Coordinates of C-alpha atoms in Angstrom, one line a residue:
Chain E
X1 CA -34.7 -19.8 -3.7
X2 CA -33.1 -23.1 -3.0
X3 CA -31.3 -23.6 -6.2
X4 CA -28.5 -26.2 -5.9
X5 CA -25.8 -23.8 -6.7
X6 CA -24.9 -21.1 -4.2
X7 CA -23.1 -18.9 -6.8
X8 CA -23.3 -19.0 -10.6
X9 CA -21.2 -16.9 -12.9
X10 CA -21.2 -16.9 -16.7
X11 CA -19.0 -14.8 -18.9
X12 CA -18.4 -12.6 -15.9
X13 CA -16.3 -9.5 -16.7
X14 CA -14.8 -6.6 -14.9
X15 CA -13.0 -3.7 -16.5
X16 CA -11.3 -0.8 -14.9
X17 CA -11.2 1.8 -17.8
X18 CA -9.4 0.0 -20.4
X19 CA -7.8 -2.7 -18.2
X20 CA -9.6 -6.0 -18.2
X21 CA -9.3 -7.5 -14.7
X22 CA -11.7 -10.4 -15.2
X23 CA -12.1 -11.5 -18.8
X24 CA -15.3 -13.5 -19.1
X25 CA -15.1 -16.3 -16.5
X26 CA -17.6 -19.1 -15.7
X27 CA -18.0 -21.0 -12.5
X28 CA -20.5 -22.7 -10.3
X29 CA -20.2 -23.0 -6.5
X30 CA -22.3 -25.5 -4.8
X31 CA -24.1 -25.1 -1.5
X32 CA -22.0 -26.2 1.4
X33 CA -18.7 -26.5 -0.3
X34 CA -15.5 -24.6 0.1
X35 CA -14.5 -23.1 -3.3
X36 CA -11.1 -21.6 -3.8
X37 CA -9.8 -19.0 -6.2
X38 CA -6.0 -19.2 -6.6
X39 CA -3.8 -17.0 -8.6
X40 CA -0.9 -14.6 -8.5
X41 CA -1.5 -11.0 -7.6
X42 CA -3.5 -9.2 -10.3
X43 CA -5.1 -12.5 -11.5
X44 CA -8.6 -11.0 -10.9
X45 CA -9.5 -12.9 -7.8
X46 CA -10.3 -9.9 -5.6
X47 CA -12.3 -8.3 -8.4
X48 CA -14.3 -11.5 -8.7
X49 CA -14.9 -11.5 -5.0
X50 CA -16.0 -7.9 -4.9
X51 CA -18.5 -8.6 -7.6
X52 CA -19.8 -11.6 -5.6
X53 CA -20.3 -9.6 -2.5
X54 CA -22.2 -7.0 -4.4
X55 CA -19.7 -4.2 -3.9
X56 CA -18.4 -3.8 -7.5
X57 CA -20.7 -3.5 -10.4
X58 CA -20.3 -6.1 -13.2
X59 CA -18.8 -4.9 -16.5
X60 CA -20.5 -7.8 -18.3
X61 CA -21.9 -11.3 -18.0
X62 CA -24.2 -12.8 -15.4
X63 CA -23.7 -13.4 -11.7
X64 CA -26.2 -14.8 -9.2
X65 CA -25.8 -15.5 -5.5
X66 CA -28.2 -17.7 -3.6
X67 CA -30.6 -17.7 -6.6
X68 CA -30.6 -13.8 -6.9
X69 CA -29.0 -11.7 -9.5
X70 CA -26.4 -9.4 -8.0
X71 CA -27.4 -6.5 -10.3
X72 CA -31.0 -6.6 -9.0
X73 CA -31.1 -7.8 -5.4
X74 CA -27.9 -6.6 -3.9
X75 CA -29.4 -5.7 -0.5
X76 CA -31.1 -9.2 -0.1
X77 CA -27.9 -11.0 -1.1
X78 CA -25.8 -8.9 1.2
X79 CA -28.2 -9.7 4.1
X80 CA -27.3 -13.4 3.7
X81 CA -23.6 -13.0 3.0
X82 CA -20.6 -12.7 5.4
X83 CA -17.6 -10.9 4.1
X84 CA -14.0 -11.0 5.2
X85 CA -12.4 -8.5 2.9
X86 CA -8.7 -8.5 2.1
X87 CA -8.0 -5.4 4.1
X88 CA -9.0 -5.1 7.7
X89 CA -11.7 -2.5 7.9
X90 CA -12.7 -3.0 11.5
X91 CA -14.0 0.1 13.2
X92 CA -11.0 1.6 15.2
X93 CA -13.3 4.0 17.1
X94 CA -15.0 1.0 18.8
X95 CA -14.2 -1.8 21.2
X96 CA -13.9 -5.4 19.9
X97 CA -17.5 -6.2 21.3
X98 CA -19.0 -3.0 19.9
X99 CA -17.5 -3.8 16.5
X100 CA -19.7 -6.9 16.5
X101 CA -22.8 -5.6 18.2
X102 CA -23.0 -2.4 16.2
X103 CA -22.3 -4.3 12.9
X104 CA -25.3 -6.4 13.7
X105 CA -27.5 -3.4 13.6
X106 CA -26.6 -2.8 10.0
X107 CA -28.4 -6.1 9.3
X108 CA -31.4 -4.9 11.4
X109 CA -30.7 -7.4 14.1
X110 CA -32.4 -6.3 17.3
X111 CA -30.0 -4.9 19.9
X112 CA -30.5 -7.6 22.6
X113 CA -30.0 -10.4 20.0
X114 CA -27.0 -8.5 18.6
X115 CA -25.3 -8.5 22.0
X116 CA -26.0 -12.2 22.5
X117 CA -24.5 -13.1 19.1
X118 CA -21.5 -10.9 19.7
X119 CA -20.7 -12.7 22.9
X120 CA -21.3 -16.1 21.3
X121 CA -18.9 -15.2 18.5
X122 CA -16.3 -13.8 20.7
X123 CA -16.4 -17.2 22.4
X124 CA -16.2 -19.1 19.2
X125 CA -13.1 -17.1 17.9
X126 CA -11.4 -17.0 21.4
X127 CA -11.6 -13.3 21.8
X128 CA -13.5 -13.0 25.0
X129 CA -10.6 -11.6 26.9
X130 CA -10.2 -8.8 24.4
X131 CA -13.8 -7.8 24.2
X132 CA -13.3 -4.4 25.8
X133 CA -10.1 -3.5 24.1
X134 CA -9.7 -1.1 21.2
X135 CA -8.9 -2.5 17.8
X136 CA -5.4 -1.1 17.6
X137 CA -4.5 -3.1 20.7
X138 CA -5.1 -6.4 18.8
X139 CA -2.5 -8.5 17.0
X140 CA -2.8 -9.2 13.3
X141 CA -4.2 -12.6 14.0
X142 CA -6.8 -11.3 16.4
X143 CA -7.9 -8.7 13.9
X144 CA -8.4 -11.4 11.2
X145 CA -10.4 -13.5 13.8
X146 CA -12.5 -10.4 14.6
X147 CA -13.1 -9.8 10.9
X148 CA -14.4 -13.4 10.7
X149 CA -16.5 -13.1 13.8
X150 CA -18.0 -9.8 12.3
X151 CA -18.7 -11.6 9.0
X152 CA -20.7 -14.2 10.9
X153 CA -22.9 -11.8 12.9
X154 CA -25.8 -12.2 10.5
X155 CA -25.6 -16.1 10.3
X156 CA -24.6 -15.9 6.7
X157 CA -25.3 -18.8 4.3
X158 CA -22.2 -17.8 2.2
X159 CA -19.0 -16.7 3.7
X160 CA -16.5 -14.8 1.4
X161 CA -12.9 -15.0 2.6
X162 CA -10.5 -12.8 0.6
X163 CA -7.0 -13.9 1.8
X164 CA -8.1 -14.7 5.4
X165 CA -4.7 -15.6 6.7
X166 CA -2.2 -13.5 4.7
X167 CA 0.5 -12.3 7.0
X168 CA -0.3 -14.4 10.0
X169 CA 2.0 -16.6 12.0
X170 CA 1.4 -20.4 11.8
X171 CA -0.4 -20.7 15.1
X172 CA -2.8 -18.0 14.1
X173 CA -3.2 -19.5 10.8
X174 CA -4.1 -23.0 12.1
X175 CA -6.5 -21.7 14.6
X176 CA -8.4 -19.9 11.7
X177 CA -8.3 -23.1 9.6
X178 CA -9.9 -25.1 12.5
X179 CA -12.7 -22.5 12.8
X180 CA -13.3 -22.4 9.2
X181 CA -13.5 -26.1 9.0
X182 CA -16.1 -26.1 11.9
X183 CA -18.1 -23.6 10.0
X184 CA -18.0 -25.7 6.9
X185 CA -19.2 -28.7 8.8
X186 CA -22.2 -26.6 10.0
X187 CA -23.2 -26.1 6.3
X188 CA -21.8 -22.6 5.5
X189 CA -20.8 -22.3 1.9
X190 CA -17.3 -20.8 1.7
X191 CA -15.5 -18.9 -1.1
X192 CA -11.9 -18.4 -0.5
X193 CA -9.0 -16.6 -2.2
X194 CA -5.5 -17.3 -1.0
X195 CA -1.9 -17.3 -2.0
X196 CA -1.1 -20.2 0.3
X197 CA -1.4 -23.6 -1.5
X198 CA -1.4 -25.4 1.7
X199 CA -4.4 -23.4 2.9
X200 CA -6.2 -24.3 -0.4
X201 CA -5.2 -27.9 -0.2
X202 CA -6.6 -28.1 3.4
X203 CA -9.7 -26.2 3.1
X204 CA -11.0 -26.3 -0.5
X205 CA -13.2 -29.0 -1.9
X206 CA -12.8 -27.5 -5.4
X207 CA -10.8 -24.6 -6.7
X208 CA -10.0 -22.7 -9.8
X209 CA -6.6 -21.3 -10.7
X210 CA -6.8 -17.9 -12.3
X211 CA -4.3 -15.7 -14.1
X212 CA -4.6 -12.5 -16.1
X213 CA -8.4 -12.5 -15.5
X214 CA -9.0 -15.9 -16.9
X215 CA -9.6 -19.4 -15.2
X216 CA -6.8 -21.7 -16.2
X217 CA -8.2 -24.8 -14.6
X218 CA -10.8 -26.2 -12.2
X219 CA -11.0 -29.2 -10.0
X220 CA -10.4 -30.7 -6.6
X221 CA -6.9 -30.1 -5.1
X222 CA -5.9 -33.9 -5.5
X223 CA -7.4 -34.1 -9.0
X224 CA -5.3 -31.1 -10.1
X225 CA -2.2 -32.4 -8.6
X226 CA -2.6 -35.7 -10.3
X227 CA -3.6 -34.2 -13.7
X228 CA -0.9 -31.6 -14.0
X229 CA 2.1 -32.8 -11.9
X230 CA 1.8 -36.5 -11.0
X231 CA 2.9 -38.0 -7.8
X232 CA 6.3 -36.8 -7.1
X233 CA 8.6 -34.0 -7.9
X234 CA 12.4 -34.3 -8.0
X235 CA 14.2 -31.0 -7.6
X236 CA 17.9 -30.7 -8.6
X237 CA 19.9 -27.7 -7.7
X238 CA 23.2 -27.1 -9.6
X239 CA 24.6 -24.5 -11.9
X240 CA 22.8 -24.3 -15.2
X241 CA 25.9 -25.6 -17.1
X242 CA 25.5 -28.9 -15.1
X243 CA 21.7 -29.0 -15.4
X244 CA 21.4 -28.4 -19.1
X245 CA 22.8 -31.7 -20.3
X246 CA 20.8 -33.5 -17.7
X247 CA 17.7 -31.7 -19.0
X248 CA 18.5 -32.8 -22.5
X249 CA 18.8 -36.5 -21.4
X250 CA 15.5 -36.3 -19.5
X251 CA 13.7 -35.1 -22.4
X252 CA 15.1 -37.9 -24.6
X253 CA 13.4 -40.2 -22.1
X254 CA 10.2 -38.1 -22.1
X255 CA 10.4 -37.0 -18.5
X256 CA 8.4 -33.8 -18.0
X257 CA 10.7 -31.1 -16.5
X258 CA 11.3 -27.5 -16.1
X259 CA 14.4 -25.5 -15.6
X260 CA 14.1 -22.4 -13.5
X261 CA 17.3 -20.4 -12.8
X262 CA 19.4 -22.9 -10.9
X263 CA 16.8 -25.5 -10.2
X264 CA 15.6 -28.4 -12.4
X265 CA 12.2 -29.7 -11.6
X266 CA 11.3 -33.2 -12.8
X267 CA 7.6 -34.1 -12.6
X268 CA 7.1 -37.8 -11.9
X269 CA 3.8 -39.5 -12.9
X270 CA 4.5 -42.7 -10.9
X271 CA 6.4 -43.4 -7.7
X272 CA 9.5 -43.7 -9.6
X273 CA 12.7 -43.9 -7.5
X274 CA 14.5 -45.6 -10.4
X275 CA 15.1 -42.2 -11.9
X276 CA 18.1 -41.9 -9.7
X277 CA 19.4 -45.3 -11.2
X278 CA 18.6 -44.2 -14.6
X279 CA 20.5 -41.0 -14.2
X280 CA 23.3 -41.7 -11.8
X281 CA 24.9 -38.3 -12.4
X282 CA 22.0 -36.8 -10.3
X283 CA 23.1 -38.6 -7.2
X284 CA 26.2 -36.5 -6.9
X285 CA 24.2 -33.3 -6.9
X286 CA 22.0 -31.5 -4.5
X287 CA 18.6 -33.2 -5.1
X288 CA 15.4 -33.6 -3.2
X289 CA 12.5 -36.0 -4.0
X290 CA 9.1 -34.9 -2.6
X291 CA 5.4 -35.6 -3.1
X292 CA 3.8 -33.3 -5.7
X293 CA 1.7 -30.5 -4.3
X294 CA -0.7 -27.9 -5.4
X295 CA 2.1 -25.4 -5.5
X296 CA 3.6 -27.3 -8.4
X297 CA 0.3 -27.1 -10.2
X298 CA 0.1 -23.4 -9.5
X299 CA 3.6 -22.7 -10.6
X300 CA 3.3 -24.9 -13.7
X301 CA 0.1 -23.2 -14.9
X302 CA 0.8 -19.6 -13.7
X303 CA 4.5 -19.8 -14.5
X304 CA 7.5 -19.6 -12.2
X305 CA 8.5 -16.1 -13.2
X306 CA 7.8 -13.2 -10.9
X307 CA 4.5 -11.5 -11.6
X308 CA 5.4 -8.0 -10.4
Chain N
X1 CA -31.9 5.3 -2.8
X2 CA -32.2 6.0 1.0
X3 CA -33.9 3.8 3.5
X4 CA -34.0 3.8 7.4
X5 CA -30.4 2.4 7.2
X6 CA -29.2 5.9 6.8
X7 CA -29.9 6.4 10.5
X8 CA -27.8 3.3 11.4
X9 CA -24.7 5.1 10.1
X10 CA -25.9 8.2 12.0
X11 CA -26.2 6.1 15.2
X12 CA -22.7 4.7 14.7
X13 CA -21.2 8.2 14.6
X14 CA -23.4 9.2 17.6
X15 CA -22.0 6.3 19.7
X16 CA -18.4 7.1 18.9
X17 CA -19.0 10.8 19.6
X18 CA -20.6 10.0 23.0
X19 CA -17.1 8.8 24.1
X20 CA -15.5 12.2 23.3
X21 CA -18.6 14.1 24.2
X22 CA -17.1 15.8 27.2
X23 CA -13.9 17.0 25.4
X24 CA -15.8 18.5 22.5
X25 CA -18.2 20.3 24.9
X26 CA -15.4 22.0 26.7
X27 CA -14.0 23.3 23.4
X28 CA -17.4 24.4 22.3
X29 CA -17.9 26.2 25.5
X30 CA -14.6 27.8 25.8
X31 CA -14.2 29.2 22.3
X32 CA -17.3 31.4 22.1
X33 CA -16.7 32.5 25.7
X34 CA -13.2 33.7 24.8
X35 CA -14.5 35.4 21.6
X36 CA -17.2 37.2 23.4
X37 CA -14.9 38.5 26.1
X38 CA -12.2 39.5 23.7
X39 CA -14.2 41.0 20.9
X40 CA -17.6 41.7 22.4
X41 CA -16.3 43.4 25.5
X42 CA -12.7 44.2 24.9
X43 CA -12.8 45.3 21.3
X44 CA -16.6 46.3 21.7
X45 CA -15.7 49.3 23.9
X46 CA -14.3 51.1 20.9
X47 CA -17.3 50.2 18.7
X48 CA -20.3 52.5 18.7
X49 CA -23.7 50.7 18.7
X50 CA -24.7 49.1 15.5
X51 CA -28.4 49.3 14.6
X52 CA -29.0 50.0 18.2
X53 CA -27.2 47.0 19.4
X54 CA -24.1 46.7 21.6
X55 CA -21.2 45.0 19.8
X56 CA -21.6 42.0 22.0
X57 CA -25.2 41.8 20.9
X58 CA -24.2 42.2 17.3
X59 CA -21.7 39.3 17.2
X60 CA -23.5 36.9 19.6
X61 CA -25.7 35.3 16.8
X62 CA -22.7 35.3 14.4
X63 CA -20.6 33.4 16.9
X64 CA -23.3 30.8 17.3
X65 CA -23.7 30.3 13.5
X66 CA -19.9 30.2 12.8
X67 CA -19.5 27.6 15.5
X68 CA -22.1 25.5 13.7
X69 CA -20.4 26.1 10.4
X70 CA -16.9 25.1 11.6
X71 CA -18.1 22.0 13.4
X72 CA -20.2 20.7 10.5
X73 CA -17.3 21.6 8.0
X74 CA -14.7 19.8 10.0
X75 CA -16.8 16.7 10.5
X76 CA -17.5 16.0 6.9
X77 CA -14.0 16.9 5.7
X78 CA -11.3 15.8 8.1
X79 CA -13.3 13.3 10.0
X80 CA -15.4 11.7 7.2
X81 CA -12.2 11.6 5.0
X82 CA -10.4 9.7 7.8
X83 CA -13.2 7.2 8.2
X84 CA -13.4 6.7 4.4
X85 CA -9.8 6.6 3.3
X86 CA -7.8 5.7 6.4
X87 CA -10.1 3.6 8.5
X88 CA -12.0 2.2 5.6
X89 CA -15.1 2.3 7.7
X90 CA -17.3 3.3 4.7
X91 CA -16.4 0.1 2.7
X92 CA -16.8 -2.0 5.9
X93 CA -20.4 -0.8 6.4
X94 CA -21.2 -1.0 2.7
X95 CA -20.7 -4.8 2.5
X96 CA -23.8 -5.1 4.8
X97 CA -27.3 -4.3 3.5
X98 CA -26.5 -0.6 4.1
X99 CA -25.6 1.0 0.8
X100 CA -22.7 3.4 0.2
X101 CA -25.2 6.2 -0.6
X102 CA -26.7 5.6 2.8
X103 CA -23.3 5.6 4.5
X104 CA -22.4 9.0 3.0
X105 CA -25.9 10.5 3.5
X106 CA -25.8 9.2 7.2
X107 CA -22.4 11.0 7.6
X108 CA -23.8 14.3 6.3
X109 CA -26.9 14.1 8.5
X110 CA -24.7 13.2 11.6
X111 CA -22.3 16.1 10.9
X112 CA -25.4 18.5 10.8
X113 CA -26.9 17.1 14.0
X114 CA -23.6 17.1 15.8
X115 CA -22.9 20.7 14.8
X116 CA -26.3 21.8 16.2
X117 CA -26.0 19.7 19.4
X118 CA -22.5 20.8 20.3
X119 CA -23.3 24.5 19.5
X120 CA -26.3 24.5 21.8
X121 CA -23.9 24.9 24.8
X122 CA -23.2 28.4 23.5
X123 CA -26.7 29.4 24.5
X124 CA -25.5 29.0 28.1
X125 CA -22.6 31.4 27.4
X126 CA -24.9 33.9 25.8
X127 CA -27.4 33.6 28.7
X128 CA -24.6 34.1 31.1
X129 CA -23.8 37.4 29.4
X130 CA -27.5 38.4 29.2
X131 CA -27.5 38.4 25.4
X132 CA -30.8 36.5 24.9
X133 CA -33.8 38.7 25.1
X134 CA -36.2 37.7 22.3
X135 CA -38.4 34.6 22.4
X136 CA -37.8 34.2 18.7
X137 CA -34.4 32.8 19.7
X138 CA -36.3 29.6 20.2
X139 CA -36.3 29.3 16.4
X140 CA -32.5 29.4 16.4
X141 CA -32.1 25.5 16.2
X142 CA -33.8 25.7 12.8
X143 CA -31.2 28.2 11.5
X144 CA -28.5 26.3 13.0
X145 CA -29.8 23.1 11.4
X146 CA -30.0 24.7 8.0
X147 CA -26.4 26.0 8.5
X148 CA -25.1 22.7 9.8
X149 CA -26.7 20.7 6.9
X150 CA -25.5 23.2 4.3
X151 CA -21.8 23.1 5.4
X152 CA -22.0 19.4 6.1
X153 CA -23.0 18.9 2.5
X154 CA -20.5 21.3 1.2
X155 CA -17.7 19.6 3.2
X156 CA -18.7 16.3 1.9
X157 CA -18.6 17.6 -1.6
X158 CA -14.9 18.7 -0.8
X159 CA -14.2 15.2 0.5
X160 CA -15.5 13.8 -2.8
X161 CA -12.8 15.9 -4.5
X162 CA -10.0 15.3 -2.0
X163 CA -7.0 13.1 -2.6
X164 CA -5.3 14.0 0.6
X165 CA -5.8 16.1 3.7
X166 CA -4.0 19.1 2.0
X167 CA -7.1 19.6 0.0
X168 CA -9.0 20.6 3.1
X169 CA -6.3 23.1 4.1
X170 CA -7.1 25.0 0.9
X171 CA -10.8 24.7 1.5
X172 CA -10.6 26.1 5.0
X173 CA -8.0 28.9 4.3
X174 CA -9.5 30.0 1.0
X175 CA -13.2 29.5 1.7
X176 CA -14.3 28.9 5.3
X177 CA -12.0 31.5 6.9
X178 CA -13.0 34.4 4.5
X179 CA -16.5 33.4 5.1
X180 CA -16.0 33.6 8.8
X181 CA -14.8 37.2 8.4
X182 CA -16.8 38.6 5.6
X183 CA -20.4 37.3 6.0
X184 CA -21.6 40.2 8.1
X185 CA -20.2 38.3 11.2
X186 CA -18.1 41.0 12.9
X187 CA -19.1 44.1 11.0
X188 CA -22.1 45.2 8.9
X189 CA -21.8 44.4 5.2
X190 CA -22.7 48.0 4.5
X191 CA -19.2 49.0 5.6
X192 CA -17.7 47.0 2.7
X193 CA -17.0 48.5 -0.8
X194 CA -19.6 47.7 -3.4
X195 CA -17.8 44.9 -5.0
X196 CA -17.0 43.1 -1.8
X197 CA -20.7 43.6 -0.7
X198 CA -21.8 41.8 -3.8
X199 CA -19.3 39.0 -3.2
X200 CA -20.6 38.6 0.3
X201 CA -24.0 37.9 -1.0
X202 CA -22.6 34.7 -2.6
X203 CA -21.4 33.4 0.7
X204 CA -24.0 31.1 2.3
X205 CA -23.0 32.2 5.8
X206 CA -24.2 35.7 5.1
X207 CA -27.8 34.5 4.9
X208 CA -27.6 32.4 8.0
X209 CA -26.1 35.2 10.0
X210 CA -28.7 37.6 8.8
X211 CA -31.7 35.4 9.9
X212 CA -30.0 34.6 13.2
X213 CA -29.5 38.3 13.9
X214 CA -33.1 39.0 13.2
X215 CA -34.2 36.3 15.6
X216 CA -32.0 37.7 18.3
X217 CA -33.3 41.2 17.7
X218 CA -36.9 39.9 18.0
X219 CA -38.2 39.6 14.5
X220 CA -38.9 36.9 12.0
X221 CA -40.0 38.0 8.5
X222 CA -41.4 36.1 5.5
X223 CA -38.1 36.8 3.9
X224 CA -36.2 35.0 6.7
X225 CA -38.5 32.1 6.3
X226 CA -37.8 31.9 2.6
X227 CA -34.1 32.3 3.2
X228 CA -34.2 29.3 5.6
X229 CA -36.1 27.2 3.2
X230 CA -33.7 28.2 0.4
X231 CA -30.8 27.1 2.6
X232 CA -32.3 23.7 3.2
X233 CA -32.9 23.2 -0.5
X234 CA -29.3 24.2 -1.4
X235 CA -28.1 21.8 1.4
X236 CA -30.1 18.9 0.1
X237 CA -28.9 19.5 -3.5
X238 CA -25.3 19.8 -2.5
X239 CA -25.6 16.7 -0.4
X240 CA -27.0 14.7 -3.2
X241 CA -24.2 15.8 -5.5
X242 CA -21.7 14.8 -2.8
X243 CA -23.3 11.4 -2.3
X244 CA -23.4 10.7 -6.1
X245 CA -19.7 11.7 -6.5
X246 CA -18.6 9.6 -3.6
X247 CA -20.6 6.6 -4.6
X248 CA -19.0 6.8 -8.0
X249 CA -15.6 7.2 -6.5
X250 CA -15.8 4.3 -3.9
X251 CA -17.9 1.8 -5.7
X252 CA -15.6 0.5 -8.5

């Protein structure tokens, strides 16, 4: 049962009629790590998550969670998993505390123990004051925290987080990040999907970037930044007619760059401030030199064009 | 396919119902009361006795059975659909060791139980009007259970087909309401022209009303027993089809 990998997928596929949402992906998630799935909408992240938490049947390939095959031992896997799905599906007919204590009974947790855990989790996610409220009285951030509390009620070994902070304000987001880091420190394996590169950078040990149902790359956030972008990015904003000749000159000197609408992005492998001396014409323009980030990797691989 | 977890879903619905319990009892008390006064005693004055029964005696078992039908039908259509599509409660529960089949099955079972429990208050109304005479009436919960289960399953089948609430409006107007009127509830089937009588024998409520009326009149035949058993079998089959369809629809 104690295989080194928490989750193993090989040639994993998901089709919806003729649409291929996941096109044969491979990955291994280690125990105790936080593993991220990044990608634009429609990349296949949520389909992958739903197969991991034994909700969607596989269309092909192999997937095991905690050493068990999802196609054979769904119930046993679900008993050891915590799921924060993308949409809030809290029970609006119940209070905050009942949402936890009743959910515990679905895992066959005895009632007294269920109540004890519910109170403990309300404390952990700072929801004690709301415990007797109905769900529709909660803010978006509180609902997400309650979703996380509910996912922890069975002391899961693996926590699935499908966009845990989408739509939340910065304070709510930071609170959730702190709690997730505490969980990770306690040894919980986490699988996360997100649109926020900052979130991935802060939480994930390793991640994959997906698009059109395929994995484009895999690595730690810093590895990926180094590999695909470098150290810094120079952004220059000007009309295209001004940018085009600069772009041509940059290419002559083998500077990696990308022109998107009215902005030219120059990817700098080294801390290279002399680019401004080398190209004095930039200095008169609206430019901005900043450290490279995961967002640059993402946009480079998934493309800067709108996906929808 | 089904384990004890089915009853966890049942218990969830029961807990929620407890909160609105008082409100639903008032409705279940008031409606048959009004029907009995208006039809049994108001309209009944102009109705000669039917098979030796006063009109109030004739419709009393039917009122009980139709209340069960309505309650069970409402629960697995409007209420279950809301929990499934709007509140997403079904998928929330199905990420635990409880399977989607158990969620749907638990809902059907709950709807049947609730229909029987809430309709039991009608016995008080009937007793108040001195309409209970036979000890066979003690078997009524069985008829009510079969009716509740059957219409809960049928309602869930409608939910498996529904894409919006409008669907249920059709179901209630075109199926439940005619059944309410033409299943030998308010007048004997013998009064209907031949073709309508044949049609009435395709309505499941006809059978439930017939057995209920026998119990109230003080008899229970082998045929009644077989009818009841048949209703349970049909309920189970319809329920299984509904579960299958919904699992296929929700688990993608």
